[in-house]
PDB file of C-alpha atoms in Angstrom:
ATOM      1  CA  UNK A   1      27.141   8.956  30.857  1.00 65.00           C
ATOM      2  CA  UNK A   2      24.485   7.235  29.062  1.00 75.00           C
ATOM      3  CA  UNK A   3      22.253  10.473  29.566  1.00 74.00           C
ATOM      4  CA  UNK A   4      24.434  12.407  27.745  1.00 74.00           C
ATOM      5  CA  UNK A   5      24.370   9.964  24.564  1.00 81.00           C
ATOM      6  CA  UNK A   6      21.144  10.238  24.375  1.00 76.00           C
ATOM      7  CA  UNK A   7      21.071  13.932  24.463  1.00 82.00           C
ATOM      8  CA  UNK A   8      23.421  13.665  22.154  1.00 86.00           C
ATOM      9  CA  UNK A   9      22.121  11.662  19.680  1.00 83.00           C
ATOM     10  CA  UNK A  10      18.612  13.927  20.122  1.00 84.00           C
ATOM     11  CA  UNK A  11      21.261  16.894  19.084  1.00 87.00           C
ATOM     12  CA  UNK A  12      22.811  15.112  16.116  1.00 87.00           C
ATOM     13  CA  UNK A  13      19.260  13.808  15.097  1.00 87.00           C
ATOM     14  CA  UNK A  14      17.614  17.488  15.261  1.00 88.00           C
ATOM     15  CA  UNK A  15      20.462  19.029  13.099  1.00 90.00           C
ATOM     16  CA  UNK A  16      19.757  16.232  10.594  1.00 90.00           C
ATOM     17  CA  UNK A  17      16.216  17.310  10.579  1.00 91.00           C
ATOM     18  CA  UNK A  18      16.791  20.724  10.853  1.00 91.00           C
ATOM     19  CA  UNK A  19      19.333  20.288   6.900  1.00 93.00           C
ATOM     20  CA  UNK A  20      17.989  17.315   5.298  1.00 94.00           C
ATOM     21  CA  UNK A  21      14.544  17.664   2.610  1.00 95.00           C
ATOM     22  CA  UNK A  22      11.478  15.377   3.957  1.00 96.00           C
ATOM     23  CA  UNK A  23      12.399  13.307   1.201  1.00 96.00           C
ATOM     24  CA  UNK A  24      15.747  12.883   1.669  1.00 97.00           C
ATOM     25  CA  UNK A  25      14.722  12.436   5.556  1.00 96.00           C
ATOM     26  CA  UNK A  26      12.691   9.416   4.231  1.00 97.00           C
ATOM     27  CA  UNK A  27      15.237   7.769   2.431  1.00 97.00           C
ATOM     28  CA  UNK A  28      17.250   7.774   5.235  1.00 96.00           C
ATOM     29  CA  UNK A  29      14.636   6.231   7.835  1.00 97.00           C
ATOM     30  CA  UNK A  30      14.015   3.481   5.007  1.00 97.00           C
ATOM     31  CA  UNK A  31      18.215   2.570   5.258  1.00 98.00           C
ATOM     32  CA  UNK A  32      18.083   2.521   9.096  1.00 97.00           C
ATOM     33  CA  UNK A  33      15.171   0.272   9.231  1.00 98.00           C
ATOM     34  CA  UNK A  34      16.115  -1.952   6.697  1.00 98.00           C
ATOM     35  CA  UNK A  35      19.999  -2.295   8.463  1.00 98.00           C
ATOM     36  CA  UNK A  36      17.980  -2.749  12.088  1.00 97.00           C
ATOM     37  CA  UNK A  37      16.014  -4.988  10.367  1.00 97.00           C
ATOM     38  CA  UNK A  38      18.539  -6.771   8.991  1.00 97.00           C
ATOM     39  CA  UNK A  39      21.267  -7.052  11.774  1.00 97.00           C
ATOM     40  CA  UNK A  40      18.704  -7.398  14.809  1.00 96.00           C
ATOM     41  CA  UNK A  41      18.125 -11.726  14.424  1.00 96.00           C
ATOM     42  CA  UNK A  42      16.238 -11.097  17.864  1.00 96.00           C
ATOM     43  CA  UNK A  43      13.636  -8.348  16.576  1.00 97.00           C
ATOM     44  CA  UNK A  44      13.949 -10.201  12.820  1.00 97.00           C
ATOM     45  CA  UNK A  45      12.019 -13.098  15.228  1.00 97.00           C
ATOM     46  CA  UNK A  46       9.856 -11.941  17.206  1.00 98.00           C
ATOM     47  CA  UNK A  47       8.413  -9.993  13.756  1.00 98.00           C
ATOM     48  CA  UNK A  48       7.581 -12.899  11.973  1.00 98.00           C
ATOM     49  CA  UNK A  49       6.711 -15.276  14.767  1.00 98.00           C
ATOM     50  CA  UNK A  50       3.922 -12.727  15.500  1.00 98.00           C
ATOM     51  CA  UNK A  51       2.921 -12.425  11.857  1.00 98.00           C
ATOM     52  CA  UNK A  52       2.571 -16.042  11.680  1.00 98.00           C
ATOM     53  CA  UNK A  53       0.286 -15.905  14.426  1.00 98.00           C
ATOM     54  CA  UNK A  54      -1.750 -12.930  13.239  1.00 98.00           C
ATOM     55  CA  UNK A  55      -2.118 -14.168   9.978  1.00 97.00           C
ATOM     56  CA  UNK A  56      -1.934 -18.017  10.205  1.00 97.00           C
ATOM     57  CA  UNK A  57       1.094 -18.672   8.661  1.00 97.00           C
ATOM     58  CA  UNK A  58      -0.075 -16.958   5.132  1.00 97.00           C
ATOM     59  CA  UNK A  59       2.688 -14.583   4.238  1.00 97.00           C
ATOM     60  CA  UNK A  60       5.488 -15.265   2.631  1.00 97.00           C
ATOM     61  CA  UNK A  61       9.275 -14.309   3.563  1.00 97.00           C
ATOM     62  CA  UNK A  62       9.372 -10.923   1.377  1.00 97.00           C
ATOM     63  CA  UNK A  63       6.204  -9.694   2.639  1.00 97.00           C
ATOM     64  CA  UNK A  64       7.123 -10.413   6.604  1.00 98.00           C
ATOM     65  CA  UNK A  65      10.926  -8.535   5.476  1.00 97.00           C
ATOM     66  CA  UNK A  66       8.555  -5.654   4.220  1.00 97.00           C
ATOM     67  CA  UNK A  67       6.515  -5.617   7.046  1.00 98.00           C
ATOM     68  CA  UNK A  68       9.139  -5.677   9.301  1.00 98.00           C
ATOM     69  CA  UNK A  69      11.226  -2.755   7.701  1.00 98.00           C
ATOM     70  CA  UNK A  70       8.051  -0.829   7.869  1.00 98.00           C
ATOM     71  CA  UNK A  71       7.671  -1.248  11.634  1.00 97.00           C
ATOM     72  CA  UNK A  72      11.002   0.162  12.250  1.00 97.00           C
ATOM     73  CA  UNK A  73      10.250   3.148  10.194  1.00 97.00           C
ATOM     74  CA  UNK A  74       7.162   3.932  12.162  1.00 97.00           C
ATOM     75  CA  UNK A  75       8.966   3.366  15.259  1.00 96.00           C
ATOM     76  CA  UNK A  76      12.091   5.980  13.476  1.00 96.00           C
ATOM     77  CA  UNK A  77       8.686   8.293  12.077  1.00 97.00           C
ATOM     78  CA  UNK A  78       7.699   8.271  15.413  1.00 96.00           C
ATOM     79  CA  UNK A  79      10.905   9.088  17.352  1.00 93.00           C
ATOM     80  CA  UNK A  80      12.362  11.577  15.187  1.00 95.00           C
ATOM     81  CA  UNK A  81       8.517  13.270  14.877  1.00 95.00           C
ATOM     82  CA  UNK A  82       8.896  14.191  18.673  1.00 93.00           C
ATOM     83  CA  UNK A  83      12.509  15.920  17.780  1.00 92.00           C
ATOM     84  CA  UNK A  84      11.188  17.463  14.910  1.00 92.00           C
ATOM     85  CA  UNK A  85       8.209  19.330  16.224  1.00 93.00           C
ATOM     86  CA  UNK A  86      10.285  20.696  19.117  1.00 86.00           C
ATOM     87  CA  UNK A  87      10.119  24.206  18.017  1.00 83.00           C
ATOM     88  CA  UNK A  88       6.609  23.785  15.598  1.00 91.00           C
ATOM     89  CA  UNK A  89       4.230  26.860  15.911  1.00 90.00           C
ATOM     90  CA  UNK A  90       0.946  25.082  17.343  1.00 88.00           C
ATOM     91  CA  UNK A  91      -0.619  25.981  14.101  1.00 88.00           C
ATOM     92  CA  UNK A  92       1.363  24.109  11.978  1.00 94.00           C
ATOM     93  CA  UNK A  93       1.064  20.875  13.635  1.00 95.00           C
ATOM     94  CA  UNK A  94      -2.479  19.629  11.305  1.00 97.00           C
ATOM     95  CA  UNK A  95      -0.884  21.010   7.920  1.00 95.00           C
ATOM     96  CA  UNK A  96      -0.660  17.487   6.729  1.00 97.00           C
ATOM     97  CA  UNK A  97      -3.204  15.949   8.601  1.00 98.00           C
ATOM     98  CA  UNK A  98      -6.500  15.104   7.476  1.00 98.00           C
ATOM     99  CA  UNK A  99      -9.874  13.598   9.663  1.00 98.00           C
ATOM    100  CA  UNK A 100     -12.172  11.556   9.329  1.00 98.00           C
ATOM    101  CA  UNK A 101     -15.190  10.754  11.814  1.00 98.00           C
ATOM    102  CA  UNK A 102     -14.289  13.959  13.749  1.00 97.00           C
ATOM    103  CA  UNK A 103     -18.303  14.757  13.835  1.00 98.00           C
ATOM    104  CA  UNK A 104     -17.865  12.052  16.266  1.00 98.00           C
ATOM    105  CA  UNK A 105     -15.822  13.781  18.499  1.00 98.00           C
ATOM    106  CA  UNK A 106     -17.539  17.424  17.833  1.00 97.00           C
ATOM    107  CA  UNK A 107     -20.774  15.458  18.916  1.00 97.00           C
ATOM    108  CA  UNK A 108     -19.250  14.227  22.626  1.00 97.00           C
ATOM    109  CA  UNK A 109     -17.607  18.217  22.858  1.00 96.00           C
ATOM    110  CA  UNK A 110     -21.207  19.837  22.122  1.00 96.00           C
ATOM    111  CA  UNK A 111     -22.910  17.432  24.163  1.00 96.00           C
ATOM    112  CA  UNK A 112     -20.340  18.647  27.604  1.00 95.00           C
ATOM    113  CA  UNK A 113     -19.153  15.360  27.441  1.00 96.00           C
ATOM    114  CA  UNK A 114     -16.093  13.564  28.866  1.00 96.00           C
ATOM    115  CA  UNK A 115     -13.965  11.110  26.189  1.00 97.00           C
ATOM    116  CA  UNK A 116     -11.469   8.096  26.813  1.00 98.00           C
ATOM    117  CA  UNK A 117      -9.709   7.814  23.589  1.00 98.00           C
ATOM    118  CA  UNK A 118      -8.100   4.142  22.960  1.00 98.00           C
ATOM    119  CA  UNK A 119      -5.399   3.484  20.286  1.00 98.00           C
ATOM    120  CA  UNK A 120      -2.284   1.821  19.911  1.00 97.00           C
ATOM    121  CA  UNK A 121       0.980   1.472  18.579  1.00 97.00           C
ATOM    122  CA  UNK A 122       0.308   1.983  14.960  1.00 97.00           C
ATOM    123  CA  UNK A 123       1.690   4.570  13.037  1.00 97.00           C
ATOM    124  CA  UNK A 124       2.803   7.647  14.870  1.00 97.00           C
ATOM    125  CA  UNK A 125       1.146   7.185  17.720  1.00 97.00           C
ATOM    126  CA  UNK A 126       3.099  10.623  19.579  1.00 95.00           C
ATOM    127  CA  UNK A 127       1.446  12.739  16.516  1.00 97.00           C
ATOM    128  CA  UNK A 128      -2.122  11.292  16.710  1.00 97.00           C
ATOM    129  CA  UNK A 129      -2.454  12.288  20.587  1.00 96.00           C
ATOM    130  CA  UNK A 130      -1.384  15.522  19.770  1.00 96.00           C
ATOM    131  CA  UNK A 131      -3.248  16.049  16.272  1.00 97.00           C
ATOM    132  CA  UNK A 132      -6.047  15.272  18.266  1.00 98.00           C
ATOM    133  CA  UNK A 133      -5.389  17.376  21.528  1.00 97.00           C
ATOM    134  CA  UNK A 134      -5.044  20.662  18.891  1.00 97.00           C
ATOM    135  CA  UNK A 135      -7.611  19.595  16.442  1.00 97.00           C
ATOM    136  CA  UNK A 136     -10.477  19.742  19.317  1.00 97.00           C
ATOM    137  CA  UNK A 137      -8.911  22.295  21.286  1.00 96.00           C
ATOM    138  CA  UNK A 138      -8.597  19.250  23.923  1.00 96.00           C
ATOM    139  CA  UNK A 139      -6.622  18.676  27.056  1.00 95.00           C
ATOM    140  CA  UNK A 140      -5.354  15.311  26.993  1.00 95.00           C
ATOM    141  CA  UNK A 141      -3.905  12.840  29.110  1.00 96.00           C
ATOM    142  CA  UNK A 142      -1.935  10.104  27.930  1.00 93.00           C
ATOM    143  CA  UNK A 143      -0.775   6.942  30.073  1.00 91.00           C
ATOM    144  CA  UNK A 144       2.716   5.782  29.285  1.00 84.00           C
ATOM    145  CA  UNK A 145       5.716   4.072  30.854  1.00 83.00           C
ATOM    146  CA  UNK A 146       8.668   7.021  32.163  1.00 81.00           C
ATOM    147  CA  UNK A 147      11.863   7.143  30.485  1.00 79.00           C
ATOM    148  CA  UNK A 148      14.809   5.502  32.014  1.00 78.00           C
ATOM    149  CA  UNK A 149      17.105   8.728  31.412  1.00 83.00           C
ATOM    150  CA  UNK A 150      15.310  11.457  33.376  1.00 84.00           C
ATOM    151  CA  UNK A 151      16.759  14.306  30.766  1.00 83.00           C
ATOM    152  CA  UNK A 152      15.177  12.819  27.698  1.00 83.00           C
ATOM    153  CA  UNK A 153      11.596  12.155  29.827  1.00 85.00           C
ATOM    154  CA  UNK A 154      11.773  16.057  30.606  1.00 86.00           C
ATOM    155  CA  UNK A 155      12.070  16.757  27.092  1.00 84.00           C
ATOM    156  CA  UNK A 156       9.589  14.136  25.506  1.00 84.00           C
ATOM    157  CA  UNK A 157       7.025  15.618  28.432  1.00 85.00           C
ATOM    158  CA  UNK A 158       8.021  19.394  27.421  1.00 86.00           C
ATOM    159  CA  UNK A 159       7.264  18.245  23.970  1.00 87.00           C
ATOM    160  CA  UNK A 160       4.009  16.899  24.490  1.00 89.00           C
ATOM    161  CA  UNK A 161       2.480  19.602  26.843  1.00 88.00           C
ATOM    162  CA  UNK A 162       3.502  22.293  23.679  1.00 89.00           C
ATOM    163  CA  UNK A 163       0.527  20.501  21.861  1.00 93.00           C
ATOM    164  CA  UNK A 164      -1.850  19.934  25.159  1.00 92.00           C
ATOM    165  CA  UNK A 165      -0.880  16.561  26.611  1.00 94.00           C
ATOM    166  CA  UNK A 166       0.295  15.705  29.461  1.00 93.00           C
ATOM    167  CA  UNK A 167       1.422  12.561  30.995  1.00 91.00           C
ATOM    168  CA  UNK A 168       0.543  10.309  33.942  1.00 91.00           C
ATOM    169  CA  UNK A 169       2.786   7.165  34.075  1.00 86.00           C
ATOM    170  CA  UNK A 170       1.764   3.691  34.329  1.00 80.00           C
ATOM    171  CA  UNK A 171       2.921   3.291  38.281  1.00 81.00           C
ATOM    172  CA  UNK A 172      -0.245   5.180  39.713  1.00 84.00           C
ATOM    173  CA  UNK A 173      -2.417   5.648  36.224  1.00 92.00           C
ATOM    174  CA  UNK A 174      -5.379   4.613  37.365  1.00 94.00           C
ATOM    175  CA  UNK A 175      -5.445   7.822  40.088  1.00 94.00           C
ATOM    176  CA  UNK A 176      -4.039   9.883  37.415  1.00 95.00           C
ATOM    177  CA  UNK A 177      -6.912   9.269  34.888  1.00 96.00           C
ATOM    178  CA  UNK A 178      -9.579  10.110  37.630  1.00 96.00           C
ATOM    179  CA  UNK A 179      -8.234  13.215  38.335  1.00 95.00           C
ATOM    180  CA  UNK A 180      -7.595  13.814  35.136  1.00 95.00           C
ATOM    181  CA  UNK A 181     -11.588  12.783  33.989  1.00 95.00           C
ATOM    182  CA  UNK A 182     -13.076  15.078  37.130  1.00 95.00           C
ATOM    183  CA  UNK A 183     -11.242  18.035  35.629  1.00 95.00           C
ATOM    184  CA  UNK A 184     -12.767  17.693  32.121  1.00 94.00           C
ATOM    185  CA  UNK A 185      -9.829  16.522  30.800  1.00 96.00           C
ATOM    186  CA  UNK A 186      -9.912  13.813  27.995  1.00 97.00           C
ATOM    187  CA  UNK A 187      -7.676  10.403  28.198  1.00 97.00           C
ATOM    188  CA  UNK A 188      -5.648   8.614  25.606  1.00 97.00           C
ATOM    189  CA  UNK A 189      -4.718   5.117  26.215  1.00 97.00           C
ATOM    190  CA  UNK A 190      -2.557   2.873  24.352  1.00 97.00           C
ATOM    191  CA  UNK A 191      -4.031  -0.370  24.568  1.00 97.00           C
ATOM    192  CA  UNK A 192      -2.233  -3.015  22.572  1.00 96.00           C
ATOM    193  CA  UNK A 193       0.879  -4.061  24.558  1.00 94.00           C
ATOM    194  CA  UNK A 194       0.980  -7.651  26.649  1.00 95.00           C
ATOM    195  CA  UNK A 195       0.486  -7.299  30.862  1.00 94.00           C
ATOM    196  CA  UNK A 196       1.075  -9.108  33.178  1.00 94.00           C
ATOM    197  CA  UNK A 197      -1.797 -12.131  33.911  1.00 96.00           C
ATOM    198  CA  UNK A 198      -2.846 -10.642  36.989  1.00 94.00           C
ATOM    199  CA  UNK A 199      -2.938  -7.393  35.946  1.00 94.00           C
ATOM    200  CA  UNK A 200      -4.865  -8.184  32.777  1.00 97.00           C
ATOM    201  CA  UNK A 201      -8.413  -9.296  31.089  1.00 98.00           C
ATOM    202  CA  UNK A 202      -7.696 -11.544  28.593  1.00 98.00           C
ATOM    203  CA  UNK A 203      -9.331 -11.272  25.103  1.00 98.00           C
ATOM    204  CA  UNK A 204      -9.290 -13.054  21.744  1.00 98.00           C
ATOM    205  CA  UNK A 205      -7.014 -11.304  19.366  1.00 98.00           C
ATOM    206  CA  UNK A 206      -5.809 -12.322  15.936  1.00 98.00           C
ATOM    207  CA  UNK A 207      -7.515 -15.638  17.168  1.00 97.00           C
ATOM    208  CA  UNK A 208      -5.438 -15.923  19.725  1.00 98.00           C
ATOM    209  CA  UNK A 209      -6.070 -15.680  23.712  1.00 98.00           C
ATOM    210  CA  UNK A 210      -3.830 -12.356  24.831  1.00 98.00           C
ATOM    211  CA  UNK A 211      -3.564 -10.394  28.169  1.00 98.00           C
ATOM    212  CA  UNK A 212      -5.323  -6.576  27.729  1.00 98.00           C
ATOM    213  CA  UNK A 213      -5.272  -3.808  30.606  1.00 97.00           C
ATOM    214  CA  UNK A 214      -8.286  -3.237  31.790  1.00 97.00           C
ATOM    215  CA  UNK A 215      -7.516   0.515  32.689  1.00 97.00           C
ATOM    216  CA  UNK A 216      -9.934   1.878  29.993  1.00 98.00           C
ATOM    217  CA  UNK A 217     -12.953  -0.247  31.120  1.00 98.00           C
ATOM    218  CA  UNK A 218     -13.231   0.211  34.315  1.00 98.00           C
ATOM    219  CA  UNK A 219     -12.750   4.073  33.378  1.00 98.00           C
ATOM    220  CA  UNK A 220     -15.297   3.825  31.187  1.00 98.00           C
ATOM    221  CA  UNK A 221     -17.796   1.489  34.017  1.00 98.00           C
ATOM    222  CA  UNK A 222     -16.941   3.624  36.702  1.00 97.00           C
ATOM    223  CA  UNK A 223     -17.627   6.755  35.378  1.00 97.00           C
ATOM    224  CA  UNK A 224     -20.240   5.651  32.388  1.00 97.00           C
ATOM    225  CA  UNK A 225     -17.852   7.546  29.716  1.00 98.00           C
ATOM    226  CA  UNK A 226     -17.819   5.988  26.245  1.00 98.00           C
ATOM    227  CA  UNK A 227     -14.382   4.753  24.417  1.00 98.00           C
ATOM    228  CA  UNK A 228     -13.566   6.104  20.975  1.00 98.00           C
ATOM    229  CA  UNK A 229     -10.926   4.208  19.335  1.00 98.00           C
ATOM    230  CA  UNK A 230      -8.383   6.397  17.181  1.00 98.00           C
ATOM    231  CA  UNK A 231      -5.516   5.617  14.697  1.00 98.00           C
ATOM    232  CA  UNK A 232      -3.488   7.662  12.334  1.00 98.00           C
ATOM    233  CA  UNK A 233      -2.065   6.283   8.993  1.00 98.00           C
ATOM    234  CA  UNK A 234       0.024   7.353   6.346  1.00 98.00           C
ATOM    235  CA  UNK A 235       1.119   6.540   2.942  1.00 96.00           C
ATOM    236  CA  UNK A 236       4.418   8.261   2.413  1.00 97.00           C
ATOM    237  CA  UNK A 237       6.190   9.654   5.793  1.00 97.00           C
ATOM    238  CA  UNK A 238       4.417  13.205   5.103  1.00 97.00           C
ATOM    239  CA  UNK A 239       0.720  12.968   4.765  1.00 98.00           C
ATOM    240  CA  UNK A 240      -0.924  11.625   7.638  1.00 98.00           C
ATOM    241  CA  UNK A 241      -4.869  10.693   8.171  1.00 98.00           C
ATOM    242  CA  UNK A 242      -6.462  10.444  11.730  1.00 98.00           C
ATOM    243  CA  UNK A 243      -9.190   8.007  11.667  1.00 98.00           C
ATOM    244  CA  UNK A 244     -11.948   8.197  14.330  1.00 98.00           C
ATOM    245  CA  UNK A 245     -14.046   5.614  14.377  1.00 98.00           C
ATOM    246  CA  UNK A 246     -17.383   4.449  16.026  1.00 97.00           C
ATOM    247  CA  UNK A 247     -17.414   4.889  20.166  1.00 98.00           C
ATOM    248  CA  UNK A 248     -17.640   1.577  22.210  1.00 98.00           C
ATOM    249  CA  UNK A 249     -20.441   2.142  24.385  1.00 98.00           C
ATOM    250  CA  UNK A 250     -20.061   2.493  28.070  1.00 98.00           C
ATOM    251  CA  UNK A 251     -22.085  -0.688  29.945  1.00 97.00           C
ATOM    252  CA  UNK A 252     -22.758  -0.697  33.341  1.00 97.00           C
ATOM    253  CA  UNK A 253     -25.528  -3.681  35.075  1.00 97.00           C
ATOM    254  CA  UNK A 254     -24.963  -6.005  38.031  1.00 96.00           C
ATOM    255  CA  UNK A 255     -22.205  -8.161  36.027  1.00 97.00           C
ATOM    256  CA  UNK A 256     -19.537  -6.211  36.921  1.00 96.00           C
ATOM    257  CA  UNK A 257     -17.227  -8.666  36.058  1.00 97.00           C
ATOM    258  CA  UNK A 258     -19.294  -9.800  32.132  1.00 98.00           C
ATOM    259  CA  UNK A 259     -19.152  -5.736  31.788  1.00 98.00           C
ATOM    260  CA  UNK A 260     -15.747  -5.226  32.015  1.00 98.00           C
ATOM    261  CA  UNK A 261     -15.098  -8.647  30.037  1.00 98.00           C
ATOM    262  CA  UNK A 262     -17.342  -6.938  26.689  1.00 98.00           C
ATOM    263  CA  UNK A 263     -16.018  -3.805  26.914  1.00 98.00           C
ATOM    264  CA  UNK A 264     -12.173  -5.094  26.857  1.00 98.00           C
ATOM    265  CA  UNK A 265     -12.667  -7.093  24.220  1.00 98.00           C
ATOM    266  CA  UNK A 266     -14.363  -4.668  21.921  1.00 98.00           C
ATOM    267  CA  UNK A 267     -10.968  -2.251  22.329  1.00 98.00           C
ATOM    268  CA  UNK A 268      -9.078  -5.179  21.456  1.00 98.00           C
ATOM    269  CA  UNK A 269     -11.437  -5.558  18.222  1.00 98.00           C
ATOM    270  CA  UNK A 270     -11.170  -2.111  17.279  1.00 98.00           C
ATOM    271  CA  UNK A 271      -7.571  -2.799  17.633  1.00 98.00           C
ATOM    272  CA  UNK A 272      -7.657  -5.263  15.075  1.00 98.00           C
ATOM    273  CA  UNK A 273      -9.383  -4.017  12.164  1.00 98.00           C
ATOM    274  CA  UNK A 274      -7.112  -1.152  12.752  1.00 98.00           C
ATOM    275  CA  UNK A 275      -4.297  -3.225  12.408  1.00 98.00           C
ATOM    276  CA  UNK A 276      -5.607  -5.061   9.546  1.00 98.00           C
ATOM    277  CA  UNK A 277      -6.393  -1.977   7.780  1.00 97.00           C
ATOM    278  CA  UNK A 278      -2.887  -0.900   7.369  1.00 97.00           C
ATOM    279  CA  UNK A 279      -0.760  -3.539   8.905  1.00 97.00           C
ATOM    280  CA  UNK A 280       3.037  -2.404   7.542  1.00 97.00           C
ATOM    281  CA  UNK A 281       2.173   0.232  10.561  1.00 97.00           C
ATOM    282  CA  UNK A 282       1.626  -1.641  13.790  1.00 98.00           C
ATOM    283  CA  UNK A 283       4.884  -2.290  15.986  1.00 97.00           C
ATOM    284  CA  UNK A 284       5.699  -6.023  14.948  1.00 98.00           C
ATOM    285  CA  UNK A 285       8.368  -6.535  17.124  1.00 97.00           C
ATOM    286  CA  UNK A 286       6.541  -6.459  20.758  1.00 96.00           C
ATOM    287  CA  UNK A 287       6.097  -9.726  22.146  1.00 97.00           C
ATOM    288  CA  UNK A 288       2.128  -9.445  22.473  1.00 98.00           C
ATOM    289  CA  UNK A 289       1.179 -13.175  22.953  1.00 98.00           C
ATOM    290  CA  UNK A 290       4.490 -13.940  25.197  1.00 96.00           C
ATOM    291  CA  UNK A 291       1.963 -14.314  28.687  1.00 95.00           C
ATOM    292  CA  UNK A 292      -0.755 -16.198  26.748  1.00 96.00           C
ATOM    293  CA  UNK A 293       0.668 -18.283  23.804  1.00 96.00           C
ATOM    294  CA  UNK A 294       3.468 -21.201  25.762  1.00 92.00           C
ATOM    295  CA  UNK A 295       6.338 -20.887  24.095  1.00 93.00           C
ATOM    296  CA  UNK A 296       5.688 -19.092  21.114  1.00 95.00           C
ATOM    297  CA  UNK A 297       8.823 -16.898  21.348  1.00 96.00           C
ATOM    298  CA  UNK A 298      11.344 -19.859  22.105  1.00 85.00           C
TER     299      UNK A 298
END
């Protein structure tokens, strides 16, 4: 039953798409987020308890509200993006996207070699894996978590492997991404959601201690392929910019251990002046210190 609300809704949400200007499209997205916003006290909490931690108590109420409106419309950007590019010609997909630091890329591709791409949950995150995948004429691999309705995971995964990604979920990633890497493919990893403790390396971030997967660096140790962090912005819900930035260096010595330690917490640095950079964009309402910080959440 629930299956078929969702379809459903991804029905009545593609007809909306389908009639409604970009504009008007916006306008709409702003409404939903500032009513989710508004009504969900749980989400409303989590928001600003994590601002207060990432910025030390230094914003006031209007700028958390705006902050926290803006992550729902990245999360609605990103959601209805995926319903809206359902039937996009390939060659439409980087109309409104620009680039910047793809030498960096072009570089690894003339060179033969392989790339781990790290990002997170800023902006929209399902466009910048695919942006990227077309842009390079890339196969990528993405790590994520399988839908609880099977129809709707058949249709996100139809959707993404129209713009050359695939999918390996978390249950089994780390054999996914090593057969992925020895058939040339490249990997995208999202790498800004709390683990579990004894899954994890734990890092400093926003100056506080917070779990990390490790899955990237020991991709990156065991096979001696360097990490290029990635992150797409945008300023009004129709232009988007894909920034590439600087790789993170593979490192590989005796200190297996100190190795895997440096190159986790670089990813969760890049992370960070990502966020900081344009932080109405980054999904405030995940509980990202709730394993590290006692009590923080209530």
């Amino acid at each position: 039953m629930v299956d078929y609300l969702y379809l459903a809704l991804y029905k009545f949400f593609g007809f909306i798409l389908k009639i409604l200007p970009r504009k008007a499209m916006i306008k709409l997205m702003r409404a939903i987020s500032w009513f989710a916003y508004s009504v969900s006290k749980k989400h409303q909490k989590i928001i600003h308890t994590n601002l207060d931690l990432a910025f030390n108590n230094s914003l006031t109420q209007k700028e958390k509200k705006e902050y926290g409106v803006s992550a729902f419309i990245n999360l609605l950007d990103t959601t209805l993006g995926i319903i809206g590019r359902e039937r996009l010609p390939k060659d439409k997909l980087l109309e409104n996207i620009t680039f910047e630091g793809e030498e960096i890329v072009q570089k690894y591709k003339n060179e033969g070699k392989k790339i781990i791409f790290i990002t997170g949950h800023q902006g929209n995150w399902e466009l910048l894996s695919q942006a990227i995948a077309i842009k390079f004429n890339l196969n990528m691999v993405g790590v994520g978590r399988e839908l609880d309705s099977k129809p709707m995971d058949k249709i996100l995964k139809r959707n993404r492997e129209r713009f050359n990604v695939e999918m390996v979920y978390k249950k089994g990633a780390m054999k996914g991404c090593m057969r992925a890497l020895k058939e040339d493919k490249s990997i995208g990893i999202l790498v800004d959601q709390s683990i579990r403790v004894d899954q994890s390396i734990e890092v400093n971030f926003f100056n506080h201690p917070a779990t990390h997967t490790p899955l990237a660096s020991i991709l990156s140790r065991k096979f001696e392929i360097d990490l290029v962090p990635a992150f797409i912005s945008t300023d009004d819900y129709i232009n988007y910019h894909v920034k590439i930035y600087e790789p993170i260096k593979s490192i590989k010595t005796e200190h297996h251990e100190e190795d895997l330690a440096q190159l986790t917490q670089a990813q969760a640095d890049a992370m960070q002046r990502a966020i900081e950079a344009h932080p109405k964009e980054w999904f405030w309402m995940h509980k990202r210190w709730k394993n590290t910080v006692e009590g923080v959440y209530g």
